[in-house]
Short mmCIF file of C-alpha atoms in Angstrom, two decimals:
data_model
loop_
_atom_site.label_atom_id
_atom_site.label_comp_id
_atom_site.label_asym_id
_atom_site.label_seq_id
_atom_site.Cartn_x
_atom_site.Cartn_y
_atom_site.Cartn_z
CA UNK A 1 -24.43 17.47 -6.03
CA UNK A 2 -22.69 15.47 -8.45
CA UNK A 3 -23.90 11.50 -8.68
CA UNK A 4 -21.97 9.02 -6.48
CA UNK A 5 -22.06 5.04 -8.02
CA UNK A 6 -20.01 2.45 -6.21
CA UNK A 7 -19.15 -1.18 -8.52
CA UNK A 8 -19.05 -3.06 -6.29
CA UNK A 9 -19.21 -7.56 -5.50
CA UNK A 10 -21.15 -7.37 -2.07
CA UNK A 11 -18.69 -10.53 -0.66
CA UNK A 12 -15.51 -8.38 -1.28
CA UNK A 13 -14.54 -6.68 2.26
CA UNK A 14 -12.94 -3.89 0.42
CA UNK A 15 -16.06 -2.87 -0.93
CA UNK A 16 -17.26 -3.05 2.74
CA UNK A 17 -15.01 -0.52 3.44
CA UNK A 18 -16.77 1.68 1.00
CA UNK A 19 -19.93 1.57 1.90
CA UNK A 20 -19.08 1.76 5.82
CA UNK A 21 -17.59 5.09 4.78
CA UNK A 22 -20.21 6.42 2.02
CA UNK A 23 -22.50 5.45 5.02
CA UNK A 24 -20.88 6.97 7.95
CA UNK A 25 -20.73 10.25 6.06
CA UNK A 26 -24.83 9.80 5.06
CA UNK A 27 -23.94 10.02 1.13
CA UNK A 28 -26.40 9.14 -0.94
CA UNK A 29 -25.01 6.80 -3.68
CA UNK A 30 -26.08 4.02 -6.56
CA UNK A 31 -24.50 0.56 -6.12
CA UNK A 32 -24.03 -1.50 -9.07
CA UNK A 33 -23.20 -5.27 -8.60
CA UNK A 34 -20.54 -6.75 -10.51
CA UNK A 35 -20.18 -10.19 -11.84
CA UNK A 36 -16.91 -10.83 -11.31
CA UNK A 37 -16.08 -14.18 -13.48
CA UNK A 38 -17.92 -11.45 -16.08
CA UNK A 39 -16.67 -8.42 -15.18
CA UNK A 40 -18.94 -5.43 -17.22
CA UNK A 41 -17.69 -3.22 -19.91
CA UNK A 42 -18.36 -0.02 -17.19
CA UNK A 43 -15.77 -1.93 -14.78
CA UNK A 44 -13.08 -2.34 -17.41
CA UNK A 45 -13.55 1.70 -18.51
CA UNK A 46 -13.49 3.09 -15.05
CA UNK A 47 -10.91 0.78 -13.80
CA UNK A 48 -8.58 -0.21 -17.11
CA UNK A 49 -5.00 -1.23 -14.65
CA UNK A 50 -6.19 -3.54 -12.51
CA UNK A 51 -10.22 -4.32 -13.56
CA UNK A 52 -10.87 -4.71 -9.55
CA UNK A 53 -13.81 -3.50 -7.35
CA UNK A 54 -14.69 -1.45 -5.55
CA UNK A 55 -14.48 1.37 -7.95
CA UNK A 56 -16.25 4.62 -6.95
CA UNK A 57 -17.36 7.31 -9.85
CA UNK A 58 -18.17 10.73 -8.38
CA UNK A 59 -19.75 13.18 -11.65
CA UNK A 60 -18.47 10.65 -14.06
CA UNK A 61 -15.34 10.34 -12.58
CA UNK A 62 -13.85 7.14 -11.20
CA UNK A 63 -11.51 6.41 -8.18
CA UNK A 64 -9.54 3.09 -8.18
CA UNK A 65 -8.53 0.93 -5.01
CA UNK A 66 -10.38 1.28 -1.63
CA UNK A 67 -7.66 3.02 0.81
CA UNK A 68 -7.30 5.88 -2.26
CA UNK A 69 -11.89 5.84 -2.46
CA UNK A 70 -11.90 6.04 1.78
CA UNK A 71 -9.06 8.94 1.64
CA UNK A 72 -11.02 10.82 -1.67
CA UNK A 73 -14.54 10.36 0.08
CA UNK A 74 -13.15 11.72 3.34
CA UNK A 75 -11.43 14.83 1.74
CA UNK A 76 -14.58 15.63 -0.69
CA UNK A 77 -17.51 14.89 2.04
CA UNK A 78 -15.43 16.27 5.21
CA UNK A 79 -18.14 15.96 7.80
CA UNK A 80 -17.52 13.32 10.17
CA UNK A 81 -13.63 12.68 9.31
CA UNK A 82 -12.40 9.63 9.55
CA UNK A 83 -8.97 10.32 9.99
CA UNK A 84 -6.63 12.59 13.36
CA UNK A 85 -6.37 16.11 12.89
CA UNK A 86 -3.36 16.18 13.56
CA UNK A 87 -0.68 15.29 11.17
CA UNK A 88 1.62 12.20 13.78
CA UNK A 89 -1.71 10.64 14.48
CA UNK A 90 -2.53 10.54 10.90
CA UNK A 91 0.53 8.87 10.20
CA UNK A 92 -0.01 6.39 12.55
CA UNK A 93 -3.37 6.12 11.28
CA UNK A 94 -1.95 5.83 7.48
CA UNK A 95 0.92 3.12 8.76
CA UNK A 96 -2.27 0.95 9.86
CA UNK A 97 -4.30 0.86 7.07
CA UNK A 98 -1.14 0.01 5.01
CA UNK A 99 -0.99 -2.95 7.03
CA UNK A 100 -4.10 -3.50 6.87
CA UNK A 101 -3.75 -3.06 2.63
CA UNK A 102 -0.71 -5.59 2.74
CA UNK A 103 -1.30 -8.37 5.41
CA UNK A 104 -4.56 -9.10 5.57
CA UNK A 105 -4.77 -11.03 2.03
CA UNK A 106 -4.51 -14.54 3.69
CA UNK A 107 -8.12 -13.83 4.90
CA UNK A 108 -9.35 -14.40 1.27
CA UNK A 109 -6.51 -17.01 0.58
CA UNK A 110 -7.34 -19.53 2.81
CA UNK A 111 -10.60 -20.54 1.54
CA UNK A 112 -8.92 -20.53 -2.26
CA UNK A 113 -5.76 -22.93 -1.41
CA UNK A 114 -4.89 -26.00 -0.08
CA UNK A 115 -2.02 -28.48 1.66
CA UNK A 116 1.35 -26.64 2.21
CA UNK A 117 0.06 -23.22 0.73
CA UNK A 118 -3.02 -23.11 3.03
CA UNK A 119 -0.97 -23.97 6.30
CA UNK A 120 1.30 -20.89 5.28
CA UNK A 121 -1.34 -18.55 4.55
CA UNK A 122 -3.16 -19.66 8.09
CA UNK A 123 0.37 -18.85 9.90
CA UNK A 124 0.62 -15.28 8.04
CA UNK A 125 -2.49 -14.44 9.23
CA UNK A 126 -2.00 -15.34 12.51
CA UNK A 127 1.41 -13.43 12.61
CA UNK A 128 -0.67 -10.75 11.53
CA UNK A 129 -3.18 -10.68 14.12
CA UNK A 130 -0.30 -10.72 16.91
CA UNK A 131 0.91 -8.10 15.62
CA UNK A 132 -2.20 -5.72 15.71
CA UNK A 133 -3.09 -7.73 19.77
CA UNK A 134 0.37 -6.69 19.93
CA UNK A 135 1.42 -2.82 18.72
CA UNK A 136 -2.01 -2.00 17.01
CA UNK A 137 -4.53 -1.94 19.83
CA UNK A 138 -4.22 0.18 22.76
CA UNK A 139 -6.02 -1.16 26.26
CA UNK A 140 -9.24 0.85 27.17
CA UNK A 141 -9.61 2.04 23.88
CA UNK A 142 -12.74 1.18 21.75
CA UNK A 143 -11.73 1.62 18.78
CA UNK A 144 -8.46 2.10 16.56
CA UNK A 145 -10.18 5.96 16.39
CA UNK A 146 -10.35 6.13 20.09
CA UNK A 147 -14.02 6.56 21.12
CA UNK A 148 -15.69 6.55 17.96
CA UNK A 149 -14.46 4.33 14.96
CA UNK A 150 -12.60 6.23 11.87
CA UNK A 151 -10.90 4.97 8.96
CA UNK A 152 -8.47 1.94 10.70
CA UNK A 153 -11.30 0.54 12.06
CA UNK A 154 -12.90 0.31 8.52
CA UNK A 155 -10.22 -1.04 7.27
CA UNK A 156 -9.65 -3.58 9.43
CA UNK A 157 -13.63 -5.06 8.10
CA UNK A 158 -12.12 -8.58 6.86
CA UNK A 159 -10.59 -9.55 10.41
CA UNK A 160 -13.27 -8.19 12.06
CA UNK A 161 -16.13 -10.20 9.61
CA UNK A 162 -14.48 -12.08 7.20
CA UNK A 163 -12.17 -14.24 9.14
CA UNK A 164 -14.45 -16.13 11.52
CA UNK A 165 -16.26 -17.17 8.17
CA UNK A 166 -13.02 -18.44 6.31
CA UNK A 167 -12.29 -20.14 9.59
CA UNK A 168 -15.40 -21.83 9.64
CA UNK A 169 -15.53 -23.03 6.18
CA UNK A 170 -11.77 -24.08 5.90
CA UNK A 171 -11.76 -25.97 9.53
CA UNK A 172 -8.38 -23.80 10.11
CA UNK A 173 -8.48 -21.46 13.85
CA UNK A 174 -6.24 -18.59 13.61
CA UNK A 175 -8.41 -16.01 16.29
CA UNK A 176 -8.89 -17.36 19.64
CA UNK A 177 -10.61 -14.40 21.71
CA UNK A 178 -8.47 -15.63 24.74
CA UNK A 179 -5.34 -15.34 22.77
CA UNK A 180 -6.47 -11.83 21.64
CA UNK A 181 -8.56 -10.34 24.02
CA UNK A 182 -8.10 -6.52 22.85
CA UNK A 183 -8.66 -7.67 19.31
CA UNK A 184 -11.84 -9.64 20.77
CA UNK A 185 -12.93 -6.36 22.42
CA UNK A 186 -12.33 -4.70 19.07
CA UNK A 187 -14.34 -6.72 16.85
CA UNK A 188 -17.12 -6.78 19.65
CA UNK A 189 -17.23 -3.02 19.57
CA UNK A 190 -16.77 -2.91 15.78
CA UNK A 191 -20.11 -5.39 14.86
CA UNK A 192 -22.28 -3.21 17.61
CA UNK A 193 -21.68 0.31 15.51
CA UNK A 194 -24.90 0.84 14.06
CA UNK A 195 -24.14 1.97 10.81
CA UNK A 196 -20.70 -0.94 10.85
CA UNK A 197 -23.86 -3.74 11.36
CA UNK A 198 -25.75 -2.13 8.48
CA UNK A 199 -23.04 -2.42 6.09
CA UNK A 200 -21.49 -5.83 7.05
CA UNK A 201 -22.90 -8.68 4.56
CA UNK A 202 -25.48 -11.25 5.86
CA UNK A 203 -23.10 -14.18 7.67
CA UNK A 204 -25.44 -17.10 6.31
CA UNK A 205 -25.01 -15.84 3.12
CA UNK A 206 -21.23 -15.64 3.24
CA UNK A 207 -21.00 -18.90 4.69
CA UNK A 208 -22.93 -20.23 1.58
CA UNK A 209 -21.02 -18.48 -0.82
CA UNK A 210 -17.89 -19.77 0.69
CA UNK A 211 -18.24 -23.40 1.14
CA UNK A 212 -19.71 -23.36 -2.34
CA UNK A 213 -16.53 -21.70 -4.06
CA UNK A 214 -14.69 -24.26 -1.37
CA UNK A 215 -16.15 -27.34 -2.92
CA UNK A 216 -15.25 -25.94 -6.27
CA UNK A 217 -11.79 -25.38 -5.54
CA UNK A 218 -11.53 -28.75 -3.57
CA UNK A 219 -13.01 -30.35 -6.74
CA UNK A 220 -10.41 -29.00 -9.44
CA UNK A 221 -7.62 -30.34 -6.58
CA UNK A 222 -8.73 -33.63 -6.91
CA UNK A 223 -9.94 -34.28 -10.59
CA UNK B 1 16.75 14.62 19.47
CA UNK B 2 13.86 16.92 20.50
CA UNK B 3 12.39 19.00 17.58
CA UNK B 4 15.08 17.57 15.32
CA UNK B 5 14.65 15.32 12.25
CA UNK B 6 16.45 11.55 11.88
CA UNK B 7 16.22 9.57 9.38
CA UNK B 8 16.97 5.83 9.81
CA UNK B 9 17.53 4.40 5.86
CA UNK B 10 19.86 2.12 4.01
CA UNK B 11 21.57 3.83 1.20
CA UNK B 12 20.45 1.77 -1.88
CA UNK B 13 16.95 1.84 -0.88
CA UNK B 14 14.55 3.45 -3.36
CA UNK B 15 11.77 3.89 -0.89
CA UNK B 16 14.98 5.70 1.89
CA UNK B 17 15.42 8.04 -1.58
CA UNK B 18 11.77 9.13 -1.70
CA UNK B 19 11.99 10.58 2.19
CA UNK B 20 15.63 12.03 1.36
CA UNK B 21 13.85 13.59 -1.84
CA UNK B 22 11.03 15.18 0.32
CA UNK B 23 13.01 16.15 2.95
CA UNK B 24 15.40 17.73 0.39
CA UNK B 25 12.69 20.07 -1.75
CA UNK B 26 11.30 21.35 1.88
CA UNK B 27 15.13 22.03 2.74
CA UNK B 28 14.47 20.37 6.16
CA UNK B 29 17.54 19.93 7.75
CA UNK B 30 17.63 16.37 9.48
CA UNK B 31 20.16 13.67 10.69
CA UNK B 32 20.80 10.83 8.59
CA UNK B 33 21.86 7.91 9.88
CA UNK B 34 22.77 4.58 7.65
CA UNK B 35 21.35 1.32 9.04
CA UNK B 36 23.16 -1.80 8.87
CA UNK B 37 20.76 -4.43 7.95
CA UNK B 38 22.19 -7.61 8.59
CA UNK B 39 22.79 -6.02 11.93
CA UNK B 40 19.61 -3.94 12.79
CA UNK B 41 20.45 -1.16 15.94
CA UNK B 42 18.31 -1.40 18.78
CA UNK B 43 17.03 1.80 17.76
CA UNK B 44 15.79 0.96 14.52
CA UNK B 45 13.83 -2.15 16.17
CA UNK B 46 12.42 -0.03 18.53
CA UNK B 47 11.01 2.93 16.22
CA UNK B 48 9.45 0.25 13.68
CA UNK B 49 8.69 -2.87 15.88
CA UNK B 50 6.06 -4.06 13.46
CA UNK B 51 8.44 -4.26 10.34
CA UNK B 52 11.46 -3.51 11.25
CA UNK B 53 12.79 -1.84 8.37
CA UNK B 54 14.21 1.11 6.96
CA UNK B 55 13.15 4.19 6.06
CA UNK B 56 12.05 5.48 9.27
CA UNK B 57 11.47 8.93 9.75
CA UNK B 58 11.44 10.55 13.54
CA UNK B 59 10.47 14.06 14.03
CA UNK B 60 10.49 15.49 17.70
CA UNK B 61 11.53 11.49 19.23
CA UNK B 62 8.20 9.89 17.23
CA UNK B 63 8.68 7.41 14.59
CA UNK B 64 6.78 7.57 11.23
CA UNK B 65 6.83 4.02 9.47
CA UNK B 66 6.47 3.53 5.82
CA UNK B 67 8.07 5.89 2.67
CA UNK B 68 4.59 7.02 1.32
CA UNK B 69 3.29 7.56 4.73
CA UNK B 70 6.42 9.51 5.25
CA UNK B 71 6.71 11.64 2.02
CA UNK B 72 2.46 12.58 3.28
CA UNK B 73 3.66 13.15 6.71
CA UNK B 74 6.84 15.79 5.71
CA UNK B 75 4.39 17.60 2.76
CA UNK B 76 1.91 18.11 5.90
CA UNK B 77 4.01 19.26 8.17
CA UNK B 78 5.87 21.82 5.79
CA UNK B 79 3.51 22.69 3.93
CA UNK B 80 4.15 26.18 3.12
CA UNK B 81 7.16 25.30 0.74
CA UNK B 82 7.13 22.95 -2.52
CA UNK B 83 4.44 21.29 -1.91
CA UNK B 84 3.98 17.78 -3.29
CA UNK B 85 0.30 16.57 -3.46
CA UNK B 86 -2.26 18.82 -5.45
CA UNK B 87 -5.08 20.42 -3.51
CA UNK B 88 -7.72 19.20 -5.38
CA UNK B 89 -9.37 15.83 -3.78
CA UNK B 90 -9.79 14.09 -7.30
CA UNK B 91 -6.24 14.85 -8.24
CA UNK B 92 -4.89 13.88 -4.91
CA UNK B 93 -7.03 10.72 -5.40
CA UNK B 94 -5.22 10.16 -8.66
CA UNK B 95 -1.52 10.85 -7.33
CA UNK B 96 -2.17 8.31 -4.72
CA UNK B 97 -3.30 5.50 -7.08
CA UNK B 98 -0.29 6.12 -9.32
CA UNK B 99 1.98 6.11 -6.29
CA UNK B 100 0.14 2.82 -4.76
CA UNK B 101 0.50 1.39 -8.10
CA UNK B 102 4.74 2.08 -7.88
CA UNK B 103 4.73 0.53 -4.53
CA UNK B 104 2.51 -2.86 -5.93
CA UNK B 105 4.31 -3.35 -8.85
CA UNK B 106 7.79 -2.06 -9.20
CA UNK B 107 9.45 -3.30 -6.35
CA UNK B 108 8.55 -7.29 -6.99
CA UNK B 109 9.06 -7.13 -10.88
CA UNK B 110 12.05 -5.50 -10.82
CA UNK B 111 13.49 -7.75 -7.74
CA UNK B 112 12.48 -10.86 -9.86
CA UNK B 113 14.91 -9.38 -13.19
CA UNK B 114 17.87 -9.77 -10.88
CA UNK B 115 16.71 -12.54 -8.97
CA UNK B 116 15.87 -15.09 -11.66
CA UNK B 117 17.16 -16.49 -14.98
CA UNK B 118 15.64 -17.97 -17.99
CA UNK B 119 11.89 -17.96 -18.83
CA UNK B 120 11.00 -16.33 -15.36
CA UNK B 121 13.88 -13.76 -15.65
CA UNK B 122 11.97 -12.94 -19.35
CA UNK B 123 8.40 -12.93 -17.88
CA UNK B 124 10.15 -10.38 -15.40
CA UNK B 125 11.54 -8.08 -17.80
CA UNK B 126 8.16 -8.20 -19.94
CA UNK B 127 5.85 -7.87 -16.66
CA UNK B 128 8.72 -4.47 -15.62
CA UNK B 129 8.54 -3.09 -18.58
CA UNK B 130 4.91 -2.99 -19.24
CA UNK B 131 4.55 -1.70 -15.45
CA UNK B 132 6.71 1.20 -16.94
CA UNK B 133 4.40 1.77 -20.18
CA UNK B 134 1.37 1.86 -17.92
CA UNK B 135 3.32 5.17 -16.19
CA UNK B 136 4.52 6.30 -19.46
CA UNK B 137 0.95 6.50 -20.33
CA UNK B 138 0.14 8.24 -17.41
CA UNK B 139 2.82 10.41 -17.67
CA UNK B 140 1.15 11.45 -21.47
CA UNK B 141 2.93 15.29 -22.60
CA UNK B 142 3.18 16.08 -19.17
CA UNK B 143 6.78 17.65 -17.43
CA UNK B 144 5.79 16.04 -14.41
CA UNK B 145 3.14 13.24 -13.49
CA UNK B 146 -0.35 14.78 -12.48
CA UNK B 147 0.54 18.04 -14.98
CA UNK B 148 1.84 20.37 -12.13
CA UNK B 149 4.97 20.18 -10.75
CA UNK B 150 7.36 18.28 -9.55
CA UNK B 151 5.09 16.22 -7.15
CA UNK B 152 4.39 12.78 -5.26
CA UNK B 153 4.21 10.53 -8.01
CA UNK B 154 7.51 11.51 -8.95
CA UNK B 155 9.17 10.87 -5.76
CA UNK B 156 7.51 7.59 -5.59
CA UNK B 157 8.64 6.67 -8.95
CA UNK B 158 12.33 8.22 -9.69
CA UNK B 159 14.39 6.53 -6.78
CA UNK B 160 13.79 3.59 -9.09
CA UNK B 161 16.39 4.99 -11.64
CA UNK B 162 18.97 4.33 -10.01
CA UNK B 163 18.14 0.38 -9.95
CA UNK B 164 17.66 0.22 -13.50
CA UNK B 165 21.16 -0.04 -14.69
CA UNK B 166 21.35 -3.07 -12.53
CA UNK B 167 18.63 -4.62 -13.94
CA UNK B 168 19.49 -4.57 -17.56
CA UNK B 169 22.62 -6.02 -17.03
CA UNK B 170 21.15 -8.28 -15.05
CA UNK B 171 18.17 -8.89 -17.52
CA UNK B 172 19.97 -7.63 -21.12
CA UNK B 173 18.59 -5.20 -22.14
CA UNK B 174 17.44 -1.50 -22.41
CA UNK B 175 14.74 0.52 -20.54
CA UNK B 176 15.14 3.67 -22.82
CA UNK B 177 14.95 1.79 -26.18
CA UNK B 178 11.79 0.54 -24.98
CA UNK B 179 10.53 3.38 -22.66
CA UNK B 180 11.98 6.67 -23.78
CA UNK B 181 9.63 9.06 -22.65
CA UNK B 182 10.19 8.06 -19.34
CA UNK B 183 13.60 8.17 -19.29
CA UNK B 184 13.62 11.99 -20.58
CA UNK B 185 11.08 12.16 -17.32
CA UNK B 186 13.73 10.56 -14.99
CA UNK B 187 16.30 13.03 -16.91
CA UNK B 188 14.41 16.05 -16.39
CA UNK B 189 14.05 15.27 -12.93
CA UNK B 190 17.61 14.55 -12.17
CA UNK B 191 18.41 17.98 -13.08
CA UNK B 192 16.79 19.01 -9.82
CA UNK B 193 19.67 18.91 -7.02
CA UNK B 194 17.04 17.25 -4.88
CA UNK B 195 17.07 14.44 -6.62
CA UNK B 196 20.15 13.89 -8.07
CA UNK B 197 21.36 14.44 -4.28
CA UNK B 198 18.99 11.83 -3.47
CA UNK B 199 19.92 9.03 -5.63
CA UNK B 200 22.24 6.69 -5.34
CA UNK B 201 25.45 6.13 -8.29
CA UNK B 202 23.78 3.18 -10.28
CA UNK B 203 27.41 1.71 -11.01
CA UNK B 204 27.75 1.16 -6.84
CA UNK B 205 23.65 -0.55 -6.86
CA UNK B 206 24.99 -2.83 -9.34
CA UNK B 207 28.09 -3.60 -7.93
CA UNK B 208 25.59 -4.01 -4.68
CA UNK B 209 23.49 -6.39 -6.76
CA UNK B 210 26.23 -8.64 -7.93
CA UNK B 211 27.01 -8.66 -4.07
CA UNK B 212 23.27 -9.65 -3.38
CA UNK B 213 23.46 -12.39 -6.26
CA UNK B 214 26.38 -14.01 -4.97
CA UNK B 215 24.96 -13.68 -0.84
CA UNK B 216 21.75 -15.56 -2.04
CA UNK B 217 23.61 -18.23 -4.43
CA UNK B 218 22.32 -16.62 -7.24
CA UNK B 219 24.79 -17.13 -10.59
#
């Protein structure tokens, strides 16, 4: 069996989704760090257009941008599949993970802006949460994958994780579990999976990393 | 509607052409239906709630949302004729970065061209065209991108054609003197009928452009 390495920056919730995938599917891989204000000579080879993790290299190979790794992983290793069957729930599947691609980028904004900018990105991401309360989540169902989590769920890490963090460090509230009671239910469900808890990073650390990169950006505002 | 095919699209839209492109080299037959989108149909709202945009693909009464999602959907479905994505997982892997990579970057740099004027209308043009030597590079001695034929990358990428002469009058100046591989690309694949059925008449996107320009105050 051909190597598996994942680069990877272990506060980036699309390398989450990696290695909730890699571990859902029990393949064994090596995880390199990357120092992202110093990004490695490997990261710029493997991944020359846009010099982003997570990049995954399977026998010396590498795959570029975490929806394409989750799709390649669950094609090569097809055990466990994290996607319908059938080819209309796929779809539907495929439309939600797009959104998930495209909207949920405020997430990581909010903690890097400020003022006017900040208040937009906060709105965004509520808008965005509506919308999955709204036409994403069905009532009675655990997961986006229906009893068992699949490749929406993972996907959907950063709202799930991410946000209550940025939330706490930027003072700004766009989840309120009464507001969003199947999303609540969601992200309650998500956290208890097992191999989901094994794979989420350590909330104190987040929280430290956060504020810190907060007061930095706060800083440059006002100097 | 049962069993049948719709398509809900606007006809100047690159990511409408992909669908009509796929739908086209499986020679499904479907119903195609032009939206008006200062005036969305109930319909359309309905089948894409979340976005509420065009294309929107609905096989047997169920919506599909989304043009890659789509063009996946249709090469599924019919898969025993022309198929579009490789079997092999790496090469799939690859197709779908290159076509991610159309859908990040074409659409916004190409917008801003027409959109803006001066230094950020020259950023544009320089940001576009270096998109478009990134694919060219991609592209290498292949026909086709990913080396077999005709394929997904290609229907991501050529409904873009058809913008182009809009965007360098807009932006003065010429795609093919500065990418001309990829033009002999976009000319090879316009000599397939699905295509060249597919796209729309570049004088009538400009013509739509100049339309846009003046709608959004734009000189």
């Amino acid at each position: 069996m051909a190597a598996v390495k994942l680069l990877g920056a272990w506060v980036s919730p699309y390398n989450c989704r990696v290695i909730c995938a890699l571990k859902l599917k029990g393949i064994a891989y090596e995880y390199m760090e990357e120092d992202l204000l110093n990004k490695s000579p490997l990261l710029l080879q493997y991944n020359p257009v846009h010099k982003k993790i997570p990049v995954l290299v399977h026998g010396g190979r590498s795959i570029c941008e975490s929806a394409v790794i989750l799709r390649y992983i669950d094609e090569t290793w097809p055990e466990n599949p994290l996607l319908p069957a059938d080819p209309y729930e796929r779809a539907v599947a495929l439309f939600w993970i797009k959104f998930a691609d495209d909207t949920t980028f405020p997430i990581a904004m909010m903690y890097l802006i400020t003022g006017e900018e900040q208040k937009k990105a906060a709105k965004e991401c509520s808008e965005m949460l509506e919308t999955i309360e709204e036409h994403g989540l069905v009532e009675g169902k655990k997961f986006f994958g229906g009893d068992e989590i699949n490749m929406v769920d993972i996907a959907f890490c950063s709202v799930a994780h991410w946000l209550g963090v940025i939330e706490e460090v930027t003072g700004l509230k766009a989840f309120e579990p009464h507001k969003f009671p199947k999303l609540n239910s969601w992200i309650l469900n998500f956290k208890s999976v097992p191999v989901i808890k094994e794979s989420l990073p350590d909330i104190e650390t987040m929280l430290a990393f956060f504020k810190g990169r907060r007061e930095m950006v706060l800083a440059s505002k006002s100097s | 509607m049962e069993g049948g095919v719709v398509l809900l699209d606007f006809w100047a839209s690159m990511f409408g052409m992909r669908v009509r492109i796929a739908l086209a080299e499986k020679e499904i037959k479907y119903e195609y239906r032009e939206q008006d989108l200062r005036n969305k149909s109930d319909l359309l709202l309905q089948m894409n709630p979340v976005h509420k945009k065009i294309p929107v693909l609905i096989h047997n009464g169920k919506p599909i949302c989304e043009s890659l999602v789509q063009v996946q959907y249709i090469d599924e479905v019919w898969h025993d004729k022309a198929p579009l994505l490789p079997a092999d997982p790496y090469k799939r892997a690859t197709a779908r970065f290159w076509a991610d990579f159309v859908d990040k970057k074409m659409y916004d740099s190409g917008s801003k061209i027409w959109k803006t004027k001066g230094e950020e209308q020259e950023a544009a043009k320089k940001e576009f065209i270096e998109n478009l030597k990134l694919l060219e590079g991609e592209l290498g001695d292949n026909l086709y991108f990913g080396g077999e034929g005709f394929g997904y990358v290609d229907v991501a990428l050529v409904p873009f054609y058809c913008w182009f002469y809009a965007y360098e009058q807009c932006g003065g100046f010429s795609i093919e003197a500065e990418c001309p591989k990829l033009i002999a690309w976009v000319k090879r694949c316009m000599q397939k009928e699905s295509v060249a059925k597919s796209l729309a008449d570049p004088e009538k996107v400009y013509e739509f452009v100049l339309h846009l320009k003046k709608a959004y105050g734009i000189e």
